[in-house]
Amino acid sequence: MAIPGLIRNFESDTPLPANRFVAADIGDFMATNATGIQSPILGVTEQGTDKKLRVDVVMTQLAPIELGGDFAGGEYAVSDSEGRAIPLDPAAHTEDTEIHVAGKVLEKGDAGTIVDIHIAPFVIIK
């Protein structure tokens, strides 16, 4: 369960799963699945899209996120290709000019588990 912060409702062109990062899409209040470090993170889905392809996105504070990699707790997170959280590894992105970071994962967990993340998106520009 998210601790209430800024939660906004967005429209999507495709179904979005729960507990995943979403990114800004073309159009007003449009969201799409985040697909990696180049995705401009909006926040985290709570329930996924409904039948009309609307989705609530937690944009600040704490939210549950599915892990796509192992975390020790306290690491910054970026999106993998499926919108799951993976640890930020700057050495793995030496060729990238922008890295969109979603926030900090607050607890340890293995890939596939759901943990809390403090959502505080920022961009590293090299």
Short mmCIF file of N, CA and C in Angstrom, two decimals:
data_model
loop_
_atom_site.label_atom_id
_atom_site.label_comp_id
_atom_site.label_asym_id
_atom_site.label_seq_id
_atom_site.Cartn_x
_atom_site.Cartn_y
_atom_site.Cartn_z
N MET A 1 0.84 -1.18 0.00
CA MET A 1 0.00 0.00 0.00
C MET A 1 0.88 1.24 0.00
N ALA A 2 0.56 2.19 -0.84
CA ALA A 2 1.31 3.43 -0.89
C ALA A 2 0.94 4.32 0.28
N ILE A 3 1.91 5.10 0.73
CA ILE A 3 1.64 6.14 1.71
C ILE A 3 1.28 7.37 0.90
N PRO A 4 0.10 7.93 1.11
CA PRO A 4 -0.38 8.97 0.21
C PRO A 4 0.60 10.13 0.02
N GLY A 5 0.82 10.44 -1.19
CA GLY A 5 1.61 11.56 -1.63
C GLY A 5 0.87 12.11 -2.83
N LEU A 6 1.58 12.44 -3.86
CA LEU A 6 0.94 12.90 -5.08
C LEU A 6 0.61 11.68 -5.92
N ILE A 7 -0.68 11.42 -6.07
CA ILE A 7 -1.17 10.32 -6.90
C ILE A 7 -2.06 10.94 -7.97
N ARG A 8 -1.72 10.67 -9.24
CA ARG A 8 -2.50 11.22 -10.35
C ARG A 8 -2.95 10.08 -11.24
N ASN A 9 -4.05 10.30 -11.91
CA ASN A 9 -4.59 9.31 -12.82
C ASN A 9 -4.15 9.65 -14.24
N PHE A 10 -3.67 8.64 -14.96
CA PHE A 10 -3.18 8.81 -16.32
C PHE A 10 -3.91 7.84 -17.24
N GLU A 11 -3.85 8.12 -18.52
CA GLU A 11 -4.38 7.25 -19.55
C GLU A 11 -3.20 6.52 -20.18
N SER A 12 -3.45 5.31 -20.69
CA SER A 12 -2.41 4.55 -21.36
C SER A 12 -2.97 3.95 -22.64
N ASP A 13 -2.08 3.69 -23.60
CA ASP A 13 -2.49 3.03 -24.84
C ASP A 13 -2.52 1.52 -24.69
N THR A 14 -1.82 1.01 -23.69
CA THR A 14 -1.72 -0.43 -23.47
C THR A 14 -1.91 -0.75 -21.99
N PRO A 15 -2.28 -1.97 -21.66
CA PRO A 15 -2.39 -2.34 -20.24
C PRO A 15 -1.05 -2.23 -19.53
N LEU A 16 -1.08 -1.72 -18.30
CA LEU A 16 0.12 -1.58 -17.48
C LEU A 16 -0.06 -2.42 -16.21
N PRO A 17 0.94 -3.21 -15.84
CA PRO A 17 0.82 -4.02 -14.63
C PRO A 17 0.98 -3.18 -13.36
N ALA A 18 0.60 -3.75 -12.24
CA ALA A 18 0.77 -3.10 -10.94
C ALA A 18 2.23 -3.14 -10.51
N ASN A 19 2.60 -2.18 -9.68
CA ASN A 19 3.92 -2.14 -9.03
C ASN A 19 5.07 -2.05 -10.02
N ARG A 20 4.90 -1.25 -11.05
CA ARG A 20 5.94 -1.05 -12.06
C ARG A 20 6.15 0.45 -12.29
N PHE A 21 7.35 0.79 -12.75
CA PHE A 21 7.63 2.16 -13.15
C PHE A 21 6.90 2.48 -14.44
N VAL A 22 6.37 3.70 -14.51
CA VAL A 22 5.80 4.19 -15.75
C VAL A 22 6.52 5.47 -16.13
N ALA A 23 6.48 5.75 -17.42
CA ALA A 23 7.15 6.92 -17.97
C ALA A 23 6.15 7.82 -18.68
N ALA A 24 6.56 9.05 -18.87
CA ALA A 24 5.72 10.00 -19.60
C ALA A 24 5.62 9.54 -21.06
N ASP A 25 4.43 9.67 -21.62
CA ASP A 25 4.18 9.31 -23.01
C ASP A 25 3.74 10.57 -23.74
N ILE A 26 3.67 10.49 -25.05
CA ILE A 26 3.22 11.62 -25.86
C ILE A 26 1.75 11.90 -25.51
N GLY A 27 1.41 13.15 -25.26
CA GLY A 27 0.04 13.54 -24.97
C GLY A 27 -0.14 13.96 -23.53
N ASP A 28 -1.25 14.63 -23.27
CA ASP A 28 -1.56 15.09 -21.92
C ASP A 28 -1.96 13.93 -21.03
N PHE A 29 -1.33 13.83 -19.87
CA PHE A 29 -1.63 12.81 -18.87
C PHE A 29 -1.68 11.41 -19.48
N MET A 30 -0.65 11.11 -20.28
CA MET A 30 -0.48 9.79 -20.87
C MET A 30 0.72 9.12 -20.21
N ALA A 31 0.59 7.84 -19.91
CA ALA A 31 1.66 7.06 -19.30
C ALA A 31 1.92 5.81 -20.13
N THR A 32 3.15 5.35 -20.07
CA THR A 32 3.54 4.12 -20.74
C THR A 32 4.48 3.35 -19.83
N ASN A 33 4.67 2.10 -20.10
CA ASN A 33 5.59 1.29 -19.31
C ASN A 33 7.01 1.83 -19.46
N ALA A 34 7.72 2.00 -18.37
CA ALA A 34 9.13 2.39 -18.44
C ALA A 34 9.92 1.21 -19.01
N THR A 35 10.90 1.52 -19.87
CA THR A 35 11.61 0.45 -20.57
C THR A 35 13.12 0.54 -20.43
N GLY A 36 13.60 1.22 -19.41
CA GLY A 36 15.04 1.31 -19.20
C GLY A 36 15.46 2.67 -18.71
N ILE A 37 16.78 2.90 -18.70
CA ILE A 37 17.32 4.12 -18.11
C ILE A 37 17.01 5.38 -18.90
N GLN A 38 16.56 5.24 -20.14
CA GLN A 38 16.20 6.40 -20.96
C GLN A 38 14.75 6.84 -20.75
N SER A 39 13.99 6.07 -20.00
CA SER A 39 12.57 6.39 -19.77
C SER A 39 12.43 7.47 -18.70
N PRO A 40 11.76 8.59 -19.03
CA PRO A 40 11.54 9.65 -18.03
C PRO A 40 10.46 9.20 -17.02
N ILE A 41 10.90 8.80 -15.85
CA ILE A 41 10.02 8.19 -14.84
C ILE A 41 8.98 9.18 -14.32
N LEU A 42 7.70 8.75 -14.36
CA LEU A 42 6.61 9.50 -13.73
C LEU A 42 6.40 9.03 -12.30
N GLY A 43 6.45 7.73 -12.11
CA GLY A 43 6.19 7.15 -10.79
C GLY A 43 5.95 5.67 -10.90
N VAL A 44 5.13 5.15 -9.97
CA VAL A 44 4.88 3.72 -9.86
C VAL A 44 3.38 3.46 -9.91
N THR A 45 2.97 2.44 -10.66
CA THR A 45 1.56 2.06 -10.70
C THR A 45 1.20 1.35 -9.40
N GLU A 46 -0.03 1.56 -8.96
CA GLU A 46 -0.50 0.85 -7.76
C GLU A 46 -1.25 -0.41 -8.14
N GLN A 47 -2.26 -0.27 -8.95
CA GLN A 47 -3.13 -1.41 -9.30
C GLN A 47 -3.00 -1.84 -10.75
N GLY A 48 -2.29 -1.11 -11.57
CA GLY A 48 -2.29 -1.38 -13.00
C GLY A 48 -3.49 -0.71 -13.64
N THR A 49 -3.58 -0.83 -14.95
CA THR A 49 -4.67 -0.16 -15.67
C THR A 49 -6.01 -0.86 -15.43
N ASP A 50 -7.07 -0.06 -15.52
CA ASP A 50 -8.41 -0.61 -15.43
C ASP A 50 -8.90 -0.98 -16.83
N LYS A 51 -10.18 -1.32 -16.96
CA LYS A 51 -10.73 -1.73 -18.26
C LYS A 51 -10.73 -0.62 -19.30
N LYS A 52 -10.65 0.63 -18.85
CA LYS A 52 -10.64 1.77 -19.77
C LYS A 52 -9.21 2.28 -19.99
N LEU A 53 -8.22 1.50 -19.56
CA LEU A 53 -6.80 1.83 -19.70
C LEU A 53 -6.42 3.10 -18.94
N ARG A 54 -7.04 3.30 -17.78
CA ARG A 54 -6.68 4.38 -16.86
C ARG A 54 -5.85 3.76 -15.73
N VAL A 55 -4.90 4.54 -15.19
CA VAL A 55 -4.03 4.01 -14.16
C VAL A 55 -3.68 5.10 -13.15
N ASP A 56 -3.70 4.76 -11.87
CA ASP A 56 -3.24 5.68 -10.82
C ASP A 56 -1.73 5.50 -10.69
N VAL A 57 -1.02 6.63 -10.67
CA VAL A 57 0.44 6.61 -10.57
C VAL A 57 0.86 7.38 -9.32
N VAL A 58 1.60 6.70 -8.44
CA VAL A 58 2.17 7.34 -7.25
C VAL A 58 3.41 8.07 -7.72
N MET A 59 3.40 9.41 -7.58
CA MET A 59 4.48 10.22 -8.14
C MET A 59 5.47 10.72 -7.09
N THR A 60 5.09 10.67 -5.81
CA THR A 60 5.98 11.08 -4.72
C THR A 60 5.76 10.16 -3.53
N GLN A 61 6.65 10.24 -2.57
CA GLN A 61 6.56 9.51 -1.31
C GLN A 61 6.95 8.05 -1.50
N LEU A 62 6.26 7.13 -0.82
CA LEU A 62 6.60 5.71 -0.88
C LEU A 62 5.57 4.94 -1.70
N ALA A 63 6.06 3.91 -2.40
CA ALA A 63 5.17 3.05 -3.17
C ALA A 63 5.79 1.67 -3.28
N PRO A 64 4.96 0.63 -3.45
CA PRO A 64 5.49 -0.71 -3.64
C PRO A 64 5.94 -0.89 -5.10
N ILE A 65 7.13 -1.47 -5.27
CA ILE A 65 7.69 -1.69 -6.61
C ILE A 65 8.17 -3.13 -6.71
N GLU A 66 7.98 -3.73 -7.88
CA GLU A 66 8.51 -5.07 -8.13
C GLU A 66 9.98 -4.96 -8.52
N LEU A 67 10.80 -5.81 -7.94
CA LEU A 67 12.23 -5.79 -8.23
C LEU A 67 12.56 -6.66 -9.44
N GLY A 68 13.45 -6.14 -10.28
CA GLY A 68 13.95 -6.89 -11.42
C GLY A 68 15.37 -7.36 -11.19
N GLY A 69 15.92 -7.03 -10.02
CA GLY A 69 17.27 -7.41 -9.63
C GLY A 69 17.34 -7.47 -8.12
N ASP A 70 18.46 -7.91 -7.60
CA ASP A 70 18.63 -8.04 -6.15
C ASP A 70 19.09 -6.71 -5.54
N PHE A 71 18.49 -6.36 -4.40
CA PHE A 71 18.82 -5.14 -3.68
C PHE A 71 19.25 -5.48 -2.26
N ALA A 72 20.25 -4.76 -1.76
CA ALA A 72 20.67 -4.90 -0.37
C ALA A 72 19.90 -3.93 0.52
N GLY A 73 19.24 -2.94 -0.09
CA GLY A 73 18.50 -1.91 0.64
C GLY A 73 19.29 -0.61 0.65
N GLY A 74 18.63 0.47 0.30
CA GLY A 74 19.28 1.77 0.30
C GLY A 74 19.91 2.16 -1.03
N GLU A 75 19.80 1.32 -2.05
CA GLU A 75 20.39 1.67 -3.36
C GLU A 75 19.40 2.47 -4.21
N TYR A 76 19.97 3.29 -5.09
CA TYR A 76 19.15 3.99 -6.08
C TYR A 76 18.70 2.99 -7.12
N ALA A 77 17.50 3.24 -7.69
CA ALA A 77 16.92 2.31 -8.64
C ALA A 77 16.66 2.98 -9.98
N VAL A 78 16.82 2.20 -11.04
CA VAL A 78 16.45 2.57 -12.39
C VAL A 78 15.51 1.49 -12.90
N SER A 79 14.92 1.74 -14.06
CA SER A 79 13.98 0.78 -14.63
C SER A 79 14.70 -0.23 -15.51
N ASP A 80 14.22 -1.48 -15.46
CA ASP A 80 14.68 -2.44 -16.45
C ASP A 80 13.73 -2.36 -17.65
N SER A 81 13.84 -3.25 -18.60
CA SER A 81 13.04 -3.19 -19.82
C SER A 81 11.55 -3.46 -19.59
N GLU A 82 11.20 -3.98 -18.39
CA GLU A 82 9.81 -4.29 -18.08
C GLU A 82 9.22 -3.37 -17.02
N GLY A 83 9.95 -2.31 -16.63
CA GLY A 83 9.44 -1.37 -15.64
C GLY A 83 9.69 -1.79 -14.21
N ARG A 84 10.48 -2.85 -14.00
CA ARG A 84 10.83 -3.27 -12.64
C ARG A 84 12.07 -2.51 -12.18
N ALA A 85 12.28 -2.47 -10.88
CA ALA A 85 13.43 -1.75 -10.31
C ALA A 85 14.68 -2.62 -10.35
N ILE A 86 15.76 -2.03 -10.85
CA ILE A 86 17.08 -2.66 -10.78
C ILE A 86 18.05 -1.64 -10.18
N PRO A 87 19.10 -2.11 -9.50
CA PRO A 87 20.04 -1.16 -8.89
C PRO A 87 20.77 -0.33 -9.93
N LEU A 88 20.97 0.94 -9.61
CA LEU A 88 21.75 1.82 -10.46
C LEU A 88 23.22 1.39 -10.39
N ASP A 89 23.82 1.14 -11.55
CA ASP A 89 25.23 0.78 -11.65
C ASP A 89 25.85 1.72 -12.67
N PRO A 90 26.40 2.87 -12.21
CA PRO A 90 26.95 3.85 -13.15
C PRO A 90 28.02 3.26 -14.09
N ALA A 91 28.77 2.28 -13.62
CA ALA A 91 29.81 1.68 -14.46
C ALA A 91 29.22 0.95 -15.67
N ALA A 92 27.98 0.50 -15.55
CA ALA A 92 27.34 -0.21 -16.65
C ALA A 92 26.77 0.74 -17.70
N HIS A 93 26.79 2.05 -17.40
CA HIS A 93 26.17 3.03 -18.30
C HIS A 93 27.15 4.12 -18.71
N THR A 94 28.40 3.75 -18.93
CA THR A 94 29.42 4.76 -19.25
C THR A 94 29.17 5.44 -20.59
N GLU A 95 28.49 4.77 -21.51
CA GLU A 95 28.24 5.34 -22.84
C GLU A 95 26.96 6.18 -22.89
N ASP A 96 26.12 6.08 -21.87
CA ASP A 96 24.85 6.80 -21.88
C ASP A 96 25.04 8.24 -21.43
N THR A 97 24.36 9.17 -22.10
CA THR A 97 24.48 10.59 -21.75
C THR A 97 23.45 11.01 -20.70
N GLU A 98 22.36 10.25 -20.57
CA GLU A 98 21.33 10.52 -19.57
C GLU A 98 20.92 9.22 -18.90
N ILE A 99 20.79 9.27 -17.58
CA ILE A 99 20.29 8.13 -16.82
C ILE A 99 19.14 8.64 -15.95
N HIS A 100 17.95 8.09 -16.18
CA HIS A 100 16.78 8.49 -15.40
C HIS A 100 16.66 7.59 -14.18
N VAL A 101 16.89 8.17 -13.01
CA VAL A 101 16.84 7.44 -11.75
C VAL A 101 15.46 7.66 -11.12
N ALA A 102 14.86 6.60 -10.59
CA ALA A 102 13.50 6.70 -10.05
C ALA A 102 13.45 7.07 -8.59
N GLY A 103 14.44 6.66 -7.83
CA GLY A 103 14.43 6.90 -6.39
C GLY A 103 15.27 5.87 -5.68
N LYS A 104 15.01 5.70 -4.38
CA LYS A 104 15.82 4.81 -3.55
C LYS A 104 14.96 3.68 -2.98
N VAL A 105 15.40 2.44 -3.21
CA VAL A 105 14.72 1.27 -2.64
C VAL A 105 15.12 1.19 -1.17
N LEU A 106 14.12 1.03 -0.30
CA LEU A 106 14.35 1.14 1.14
C LEU A 106 14.62 -0.17 1.86
N GLU A 107 14.41 -1.27 1.18
CA GLU A 107 14.62 -2.56 1.86
C GLU A 107 15.26 -3.56 0.92
N LYS A 108 15.81 -4.61 1.51
CA LYS A 108 16.45 -5.62 0.68
C LYS A 108 15.41 -6.55 0.11
N GLY A 109 15.77 -7.14 -1.03
CA GLY A 109 14.87 -8.09 -1.67
C GLY A 109 15.51 -8.66 -2.92
N ASP A 110 15.01 -9.81 -3.31
CA ASP A 110 15.48 -10.49 -4.51
C ASP A 110 14.58 -10.14 -5.68
N ALA A 111 15.07 -10.39 -6.89
CA ALA A 111 14.28 -10.17 -8.09
C ALA A 111 12.93 -10.88 -7.96
N GLY A 112 11.87 -10.18 -8.33
CA GLY A 112 10.53 -10.74 -8.27
C GLY A 112 9.75 -10.37 -7.03
N THR A 113 10.43 -9.88 -5.99
CA THR A 113 9.72 -9.48 -4.77
C THR A 113 9.24 -8.04 -4.90
N ILE A 114 8.31 -7.67 -4.04
CA ILE A 114 7.79 -6.31 -4.03
C ILE A 114 8.24 -5.65 -2.73
N VAL A 115 8.88 -4.49 -2.86
CA VAL A 115 9.41 -3.75 -1.72
C VAL A 115 9.00 -2.28 -1.86
N ASP A 116 9.29 -1.49 -0.83
CA ASP A 116 8.99 -0.06 -0.88
C ASP A 116 10.13 0.72 -1.52
N ILE A 117 9.74 1.71 -2.30
CA ILE A 117 10.70 2.64 -2.89
C ILE A 117 10.28 4.05 -2.52
N HIS A 118 11.25 4.89 -2.21
CA HIS A 118 10.98 6.32 -2.03
C HIS A 118 11.13 6.94 -3.42
N ILE A 119 10.03 7.39 -3.96
CA ILE A 119 10.03 7.91 -5.33
C ILE A 119 10.54 9.36 -5.30
N ALA A 120 11.64 9.58 -5.97
CA ALA A 120 12.26 10.90 -6.08
C ALA A 120 13.04 10.94 -7.39
N PRO A 121 12.33 11.00 -8.53
CA PRO A 121 13.01 10.92 -9.82
C PRO A 121 14.01 12.06 -10.04
N PHE A 122 15.15 11.70 -10.65
CA PHE A 122 16.11 12.70 -11.09
C PHE A 122 16.87 12.14 -12.27
N VAL A 123 17.60 13.01 -12.96
CA VAL A 123 18.33 12.63 -14.15
C VAL A 123 19.80 12.90 -13.93
N ILE A 124 20.63 11.93 -14.28
CA ILE A 124 22.09 12.12 -14.29
C ILE A 124 22.46 12.43 -15.73
N ILE A 125 23.04 13.61 -15.95
CA ILE A 125 23.46 14.01 -17.29
C ILE A 125 24.98 14.06 -17.32
N LYS A 126 25.53 13.35 -18.29
CA LYS A 126 27.00 13.29 -18.39
C LYS A 126 27.49 14.14 -19.55
#
